[in-house]
Short mmCIF file of C-alpha atoms and ligand atoms in Angstrom, two decimals:
data_model
loop_
_atom_site.label_atom_id
_atom_site.label_comp_id
_atom_site.label_asym_id
_atom_site.label_seq_id
_atom_site.Cartn_x
_atom_site.Cartn_y
_atom_site.Cartn_z
CA UNK A 266 112.64 121.73 89.29
CA UNK A 267 108.83 121.73 89.56
CA UNK A 268 107.71 120.55 92.97
CA UNK A 269 104.93 118.18 91.97
CA UNK A 270 103.65 115.52 94.33
CA UNK A 271 104.80 112.66 92.10
CA UNK A 272 107.04 109.67 92.69
CA UNK A 273 109.52 111.20 90.24
CA UNK A 274 109.84 114.33 92.36
CA UNK A 275 109.99 112.23 95.51
CA UNK A 276 112.98 110.44 93.95
CA UNK A 277 114.49 113.87 93.24
CA UNK A 278 114.07 114.75 96.90
CA UNK A 279 115.95 111.60 97.87
CA UNK A 280 118.65 112.43 95.34
CA UNK A 281 118.92 115.95 96.75
CA UNK A 282 119.27 114.48 100.24
CA UNK A 283 122.09 112.24 99.12
CA UNK A 284 123.81 115.18 97.44
CA UNK A 285 123.40 117.14 100.66
CA UNK A 286 125.28 114.43 102.53
CA UNK A 287 122.35 112.90 104.43
CA UNK A 288 122.13 109.27 105.52
CA UNK A 289 118.86 107.34 105.77
CA UNK A 290 118.23 106.17 109.32
CA UNK A 291 115.41 104.74 111.42
CA UNK A 292 113.78 105.51 114.75
CA UNK A 293 116.10 103.13 116.62
CA UNK A 294 118.81 105.57 117.68
CA UNK A 295 118.76 109.30 118.35
CA UNK A 296 119.34 111.31 115.17
CA UNK A 297 122.77 112.84 114.72
CA UNK A 298 124.12 115.41 112.29
CA UNK A 299 123.35 114.20 108.77
CA UNK A 300 120.52 111.85 109.76
CA UNK A 301 117.48 111.74 107.51
CA UNK A 302 114.57 109.82 109.01
CA UNK A 303 112.07 109.00 106.30
CA UNK A 304 108.66 108.49 107.89
CA UNK A 305 105.54 107.43 106.05
CA UNK A 306 102.14 107.43 107.71
CA UNK A 307 99.97 105.05 105.71
CA UNK A 308 96.44 106.32 106.21
CA UNK A 309 94.63 105.09 103.15
CA UNK A 310 96.39 102.71 100.79
CA UNK A 311 98.80 99.79 101.17
CA UNK A 312 99.15 99.79 97.38
CA UNK A 313 100.51 103.33 97.46
CA UNK A 314 102.87 102.42 100.31
CA UNK A 315 104.29 99.50 98.33
CA UNK A 316 104.80 101.60 95.21
CA UNK A 317 106.69 104.22 97.19
CA UNK A 318 108.67 101.51 98.97
CA UNK A 319 109.76 99.94 95.68
CA UNK A 320 110.84 103.32 94.37
CA UNK A 321 112.88 104.06 97.49
CA UNK A 322 114.52 100.67 97.31
CA UNK A 323 115.46 101.26 93.66
CA UNK A 324 117.46 104.33 94.68
CA UNK A 325 118.97 102.82 97.82
CA UNK A 326 116.78 104.65 100.33
CA UNK A 327 115.13 103.12 103.36
CA UNK A 328 112.23 104.38 105.43
CA UNK A 329 109.92 103.55 108.29
CA UNK A 330 106.32 102.78 107.28
CA UNK A 331 103.66 103.33 109.92
CA UNK A 332 100.74 101.01 109.27
CA UNK A 333 97.31 101.02 110.88
CA UNK A 334 95.50 98.06 112.42
CA UNK A 335 92.31 100.09 112.77
CA UNK A 336 92.03 101.75 109.39
CA UNK A 337 88.63 101.96 107.74
CA UNK A 338 90.45 102.04 104.37
CA UNK A 339 92.55 98.86 104.51
CA UNK A 340 92.78 95.62 106.45
CA UNK A 341 96.27 94.85 107.72
CA UNK A 342 95.07 91.43 108.93
CA UNK A 343 94.07 90.38 105.39
CA UNK A 344 96.33 88.36 103.09
CA UNK A 345 97.01 91.65 101.30
CA UNK A 346 98.09 93.29 104.57
CA UNK A 347 100.32 90.41 105.58
CA UNK A 348 101.97 90.44 102.15
CA UNK A 349 102.49 94.21 102.38
CA UNK A 350 104.32 93.95 105.72
CA UNK A 351 106.52 91.17 104.36
CA UNK A 352 107.35 93.09 101.19
CA UNK A 353 108.19 96.30 103.06
CA UNK A 354 110.65 94.36 105.20
CA UNK A 355 112.10 92.57 102.17
CA UNK A 356 112.79 95.97 100.63
CA UNK A 357 114.81 96.97 103.70
CA UNK A 358 112.24 99.23 105.30
CA UNK A 359 111.05 99.20 108.90
CA UNK A 360 107.44 98.90 110.02
CA UNK A 361 105.97 100.86 112.91
CA UNK A 362 102.43 101.24 114.24
CA UNK A 363 100.21 104.09 113.07
CA UNK A 364 98.07 104.01 116.17
CA UNK A 365 94.64 105.39 116.97
CA UNK A 366 94.76 106.86 120.45
CA UNK A 367 94.89 105.36 123.01
CA UNK A 368 95.38 101.90 121.47
CA UNK A 369 98.97 100.65 121.25
CA UNK A 370 99.24 96.94 120.54
CA UNK A 371 102.75 96.23 119.30
CA UNK A 372 102.58 92.66 118.04
CA UNK A 373 105.31 90.88 116.07
CA UNK A 374 104.51 92.83 112.89
CA UNK A 375 105.85 96.05 114.34
CA UNK A 376 109.08 97.54 115.55
CA UNK A 377 108.63 99.33 118.90
CA UNK A 378 107.86 102.70 117.34
CA UNK A 379 104.54 104.53 117.21
CA UNK A 380 103.11 107.45 115.24
CA UNK A 381 99.67 108.58 116.35
CA UNK A 382 97.06 109.09 113.63
CA UNK A 383 95.62 112.64 113.75
CA UNK A 384 96.87 113.27 117.30
CA UNK A 385 95.54 115.91 119.66
CA UNK A 386 98.13 118.20 121.22
CA UNK A 387 97.33 116.74 124.66
CA UNK A 388 99.13 113.44 124.02
CA UNK A 389 101.01 114.06 120.78
CA UNK A 390 104.48 114.33 122.32
CA UNK A 391 103.91 112.21 125.45
CA UNK A 392 106.15 109.20 126.05
CA UNK A 393 104.68 105.78 125.20
CA UNK A 394 105.73 102.91 127.49
CA UNK A 395 107.80 100.35 125.60
CA UNK A 396 107.95 102.30 122.35
CA UNK A 397 109.42 105.35 120.69
CA UNK A 398 106.88 108.11 120.03
CA UNK A 399 108.05 109.69 116.76
CA UNK A 400 106.88 113.09 117.99
CA UNK A 401 108.96 113.12 121.18
CA UNK A 402 112.51 114.33 121.64
CA UNK A 403 115.11 113.48 120.46
CA UNK A 404 113.34 112.14 117.34
CA UNK A 405 111.23 115.25 116.93
CA UNK A 406 112.19 118.91 116.88
CA UNK A 407 110.00 121.46 115.04
CA UNK A 408 113.09 122.96 113.38
CA UNK A 409 114.10 119.64 111.83
CA UNK A 410 110.70 118.32 110.79
CA UNK A 411 108.82 118.66 107.51
CA UNK A 412 105.46 117.19 106.53
CA UNK A 413 103.43 117.04 103.31
CA UNK A 414 100.06 116.92 105.11
CA UNK A 415 97.12 117.56 102.79
CA UNK A 416 99.52 118.19 99.91
CA UNK A 417 100.85 121.36 101.49
CA UNK A 418 104.40 121.93 102.74
CA UNK A 419 104.09 124.48 105.49
CA UNK A 420 107.63 125.77 104.78
CA UNK A 421 107.86 124.80 101.12
CA UNK A 422 109.19 121.66 99.49
CA UNK A 423 112.48 120.86 101.26
CA UNK A 424 114.46 119.71 98.21
CA UNK A 425 116.64 122.85 98.00
CA UNK A 426 117.43 122.76 101.72
CA UNK A 427 118.25 119.06 101.52
CA UNK A 428 120.57 119.57 98.57
CA UNK A 429 122.29 122.41 100.42
CA UNK A 430 122.61 120.37 103.60
CA UNK A 431 120.71 123.13 105.41
CA UNK A 432 119.15 120.89 108.08
CA UNK A 433 121.41 119.48 110.78
CA UNK A 434 119.12 116.43 110.48
CA UNK A 435 115.55 115.93 109.37
CA UNK A 436 112.45 113.87 110.10
CA UNK A 437 110.58 113.92 106.79
CA UNK A 438 106.95 112.79 107.00
CA UNK A 439 105.31 111.94 103.70
CA UNK A 440 102.05 110.17 102.93
CA UNK A 441 102.46 107.70 100.02
CA UNK A 442 98.95 108.28 98.62
CA UNK A 443 99.81 111.92 97.95
CA UNK A 444 102.81 111.02 95.77
CA UNK A 445 101.49 107.93 94.03
CA UNK A 446 98.14 109.22 92.72
CA UNK A 447 97.96 112.20 90.34
CA UNK A 448 96.35 115.50 91.24
CA UNK A 449 97.35 119.09 91.85
CA UNK A 450 95.13 119.35 94.94
CA UNK A 451 94.37 116.91 97.73
CA UNK A 452 90.81 116.63 96.42
CA UNK A 453 91.98 115.65 92.93
CA UNK A 454 94.50 113.19 94.33
CA UNK A 455 91.91 111.53 96.54
CA UNK A 456 89.51 111.18 93.63
CA UNK A 457 92.29 109.62 91.53
CA UNK A 458 92.97 107.20 94.38
CA UNK A 459 89.29 106.25 94.53
CA UNK A 460 89.19 105.67 90.78
CA UNK A 461 92.20 103.32 91.06
CA UNK A 462 90.60 101.68 94.06
CA UNK A 463 87.41 100.99 92.09
CA UNK A 464 89.39 99.07 89.46
CA UNK A 465 91.23 97.14 92.14
CA UNK A 466 87.97 96.27 93.90
CA UNK A 467 86.40 95.04 90.66
CA UNK A 468 89.38 92.71 90.18
CA UNK A 469 89.02 91.48 93.74
CA UNK A 470 85.33 90.82 93.21
CA UNK A 471 86.09 88.78 90.08
CA UNK A 472 88.78 86.86 92.01
CA UNK A 473 86.18 86.20 94.69
CA UNK A 474 83.97 84.55 92.02
CA UNK A 475 81.42 87.36 91.95
CA UNK A 476 79.54 87.43 88.65
CA UNK A 477 80.13 90.91 87.26
CA UNK A 478 78.37 90.32 83.94
ZN1 ZN B 538 110.64 120.14 95.45
ZN1 ZN B 539 97.52 109.23 109.85
#
């Protein structure tokens, strides 16, 4: 099985997890043996998040999406952002806050769960009043955590270990943009995302009655 960063291989990962006996859970109760906590930090694209969310839903998986209110790449307060939150919930996913330190404003859009964006070690694992910090115990343990950051698995793609049931439980962090847009490196994937974004922006401009002739 080639370990490409594609939605098809992501679905294979989910299938491997099911075969390995894992159950999809959220950050609302301490993980137990067999728990698989799917975490998505949405740094760049709500479109990518929704495409991943639809795919998960189609195979009976559920995840927690961490959305930003301070992103320079998307506006969660726009009609598009509001629709994205509603659709994620419709699909059975949870929505947490992808926060920029030290700002934690948990309004009605969010469950009380926070993932810091690009955290420094100084506060990464510190408790957050009124919310779960995804990087604190018992939700985080380095031995049962895998992340696709920058399109690199530090310990390899976990599909074989999932299929074998090798983790007692796992927090799996994936970034939707990496899996939705094509590219064999992060640089290629980001350029593919920007190309798609350009098309989307042109459509938005036309919808906003801008003369593109
Ligand atoms: Zn793989
Ligand atoms: Zn982030």
